[in-house]
Amino acid sequence: MKVAFATQDMKRVDAHFGWAKNIAIYEIAPEGSRFLEAVQFGDDIEDGNEDKLTARIDAIRDCAILYVAAIGGSGAARVVAANVHPMKVAEPQPIAELLEKLCAVLKGNPPPWLRKALLKGEERKFDFAEEVEHG
């Protein structure tokens, strides 16, 4: 499962989704996590411009969860429409700590919303050999 973090410094979830300089993306499993990529955004976008969200939504489209410090109503709606679960943190938190907590939850009995998030991407996998046998 892929998880995205809105971050200014690449160390903490400390950014509003629409104004994040970076989106850090990690692959996560019960056994641990690994960094996949950082998508960087320029500072040339004016406030109120909804187009600034398009590139950010595209960056997280394959992710199951997005951690943010804040997110506006339209941004949240678009994230949810992309089948990504937004998670707001009350204060800046280290990405490493959030990854550890998430791995621990995955090892145990994840809540229903997280079990659903774990299935993201699985719906795209298709066993063609099985289809040919039965087809």
Short mmCIF file of C-alpha atoms in Angstrom, two decimals:
data_model
loop_
_atom_site.label_atom_id
_atom_site.label_comp_id
_atom_site.label_asym_id
_atom_site.label_seq_id
_atom_site.Cartn_x
_atom_site.Cartn_y
_atom_site.Cartn_z
CA MET A 1 0.00 0.00 0.00
CA LYS A 2 1.26 3.47 -0.84
CA VAL A 3 0.97 6.34 1.64
CA ALA A 4 1.55 10.04 0.86
CA PHE A 5 2.67 12.81 3.23
CA ALA A 6 2.25 16.56 2.61
CA THR A 7 5.54 18.04 3.79
CA GLN A 8 7.64 21.17 3.51
CA ASP A 9 10.84 19.66 4.96
CA MET A 10 10.58 15.97 3.91
CA LYS A 11 10.80 14.98 7.58
CA ARG A 12 7.42 15.94 9.04
CA VAL A 13 3.79 16.17 8.02
CA ASP A 14 3.71 19.95 8.30
CA ALA A 15 1.96 21.22 5.18
CA HIS A 16 -1.46 22.19 3.91
CA PHE A 17 -2.23 19.90 0.97
CA GLY A 18 -2.72 22.76 -1.50
CA TRP A 19 0.50 24.49 -0.43
CA ALA A 20 2.80 21.53 0.19
CA LYS A 21 6.21 21.95 -1.45
CA ASN A 22 6.60 18.17 -1.43
CA ILE A 23 4.54 15.02 -1.36
CA ALA A 24 6.62 12.17 0.06
CA ILE A 25 5.38 8.75 -1.01
CA TYR A 26 6.18 5.52 0.82
CA GLU A 27 5.31 1.87 0.31
CA ILE A 28 4.10 0.36 3.56
CA ALA A 29 3.39 -3.17 4.79
CA PRO A 30 3.16 -4.83 8.22
CA GLU A 31 6.89 -5.66 7.93
CA GLY A 32 7.93 -2.05 7.43
CA SER A 33 8.08 0.80 4.95
CA ARG A 34 10.33 2.15 2.23
CA PHE A 35 10.61 5.54 0.58
CA LEU A 36 9.48 5.54 -3.06
CA GLU A 37 9.60 9.13 -4.28
CA ALA A 38 9.21 12.81 -3.52
CA VAL A 39 7.06 14.89 -5.84
CA GLN A 40 8.06 18.55 -5.65
CA PHE A 41 5.89 21.55 -6.48
CA GLY A 42 6.92 25.11 -7.33
CA ASP A 43 5.84 28.26 -5.48
CA ASP A 44 4.39 29.92 -8.57
CA ILE A 45 0.74 29.12 -7.91
CA GLU A 46 -1.58 31.84 -6.61
CA ASP A 47 -4.04 31.26 -3.79
CA GLY A 48 -7.52 30.26 -4.89
CA ASN A 49 -6.28 28.55 -8.03
CA GLU A 50 -7.93 25.12 -8.07
CA ASP A 51 -5.50 23.95 -10.77
CA LYS A 52 -2.79 23.74 -8.10
CA LEU A 53 -4.66 20.72 -6.78
CA THR A 54 -4.65 18.82 -10.07
CA ALA A 55 -0.91 18.06 -9.99
CA ARG A 56 -1.11 17.11 -6.31
CA ILE A 57 -4.09 14.80 -6.89
CA ASP A 58 -2.26 13.17 -9.79
CA ALA A 59 0.79 12.63 -7.54
CA ILE A 60 -1.23 10.74 -4.91
CA ARG A 61 -3.66 8.89 -7.19
CA ASP A 62 -2.02 5.48 -6.50
CA CYS A 63 -1.86 6.10 -2.75
CA ALA A 64 -4.36 4.73 -0.25
CA ILE A 65 -3.79 7.35 2.47
CA LEU A 66 -2.72 11.01 2.45
CA TYR A 67 -1.44 12.63 5.66
CA VAL A 68 -1.78 16.43 5.81
CA ALA A 69 -1.50 19.22 8.37
CA ALA A 70 -4.57 20.85 6.78
CA ILE A 71 -6.77 20.48 3.72
CA GLY A 72 -9.55 22.63 2.30
CA GLY A 73 -13.04 21.38 1.59
CA SER A 74 -12.68 21.15 -2.18
CA GLY A 75 -9.26 19.55 -1.83
CA ALA A 76 -10.62 16.95 0.59
CA ALA A 77 -13.51 16.21 -1.76
CA ARG A 78 -11.15 15.70 -4.68
CA VAL A 79 -8.81 13.49 -2.61
CA VAL A 80 -11.74 11.31 -1.53
CA ALA A 81 -13.03 11.21 -5.14
CA ALA A 82 -9.60 9.80 -6.11
CA ASN A 83 -10.22 7.00 -3.56
CA VAL A 84 -7.51 8.31 -1.24
CA HIS A 85 -8.25 8.54 2.50
CA PRO A 86 -7.14 11.93 3.90
CA MET A 87 -5.74 11.95 7.45
CA LYS A 88 -5.24 15.29 9.20
CA VAL A 89 -2.62 15.58 11.95
CA ALA A 90 -3.28 18.06 14.76
CA GLU A 91 0.32 19.28 14.86
CA PRO A 92 3.43 18.59 12.78
CA GLN A 93 4.50 14.97 13.23
CA PRO A 94 7.60 13.13 12.03
CA ILE A 95 6.88 10.96 9.00
CA ALA A 96 9.03 8.18 10.49
CA GLU A 97 6.81 8.01 13.60
CA LEU A 98 3.63 7.92 11.52
CA LEU A 99 5.08 5.11 9.41
CA GLU A 100 5.98 3.11 12.54
CA LYS A 101 2.48 3.54 13.99
CA LEU A 102 0.85 2.57 10.71
CA CYS A 103 3.01 -0.57 10.41
CA ALA A 104 2.06 -1.54 13.97
CA VAL A 105 -1.65 -1.14 13.17
CA LEU A 106 -1.25 -3.23 10.02
CA LYS A 107 0.33 -6.05 12.07
CA GLY A 108 -2.70 -6.14 14.35
CA ASN A 109 -6.36 -5.77 13.52
CA PRO A 110 -6.70 -2.70 11.27
CA PRO A 111 -9.95 -0.71 11.47
CA PRO A 112 -12.44 -1.21 8.60
CA TRP A 113 -11.41 1.96 6.73
CA LEU A 114 -7.77 0.81 6.74
CA ARG A 115 -8.66 -2.70 5.57
CA LYS A 116 -10.50 -1.07 2.66
CA ALA A 117 -7.48 1.18 1.95
CA LEU A 118 -5.25 -1.90 1.85
CA LEU A 119 -7.26 -3.17 -1.11
CA LYS A 120 -6.46 -0.08 -3.21
CA GLY A 121 -4.66 -1.21 -6.33
CA GLU A 122 -5.72 -4.82 -5.86
CA GLU A 123 -8.86 -4.19 -7.93
CA ARG A 124 -6.62 -3.50 -10.93
CA LYS A 125 -4.90 -6.87 -10.75
CA PHE A 126 -6.48 -9.45 -13.02
CA ASP A 127 -5.51 -13.07 -13.48
CA PHE A 128 -5.68 -13.55 -17.24
CA ALA A 129 -4.66 -17.21 -17.03
CA GLU A 130 -7.63 -17.97 -14.78
CA GLU A 131 -9.95 -16.08 -17.14
CA VAL A 132 -8.68 -18.06 -20.14
CA GLU A 133 -9.21 -21.39 -18.34
CA HIS A 134 -12.78 -20.53 -17.38
CA GLY A 135 -13.55 -18.26 -20.31
#
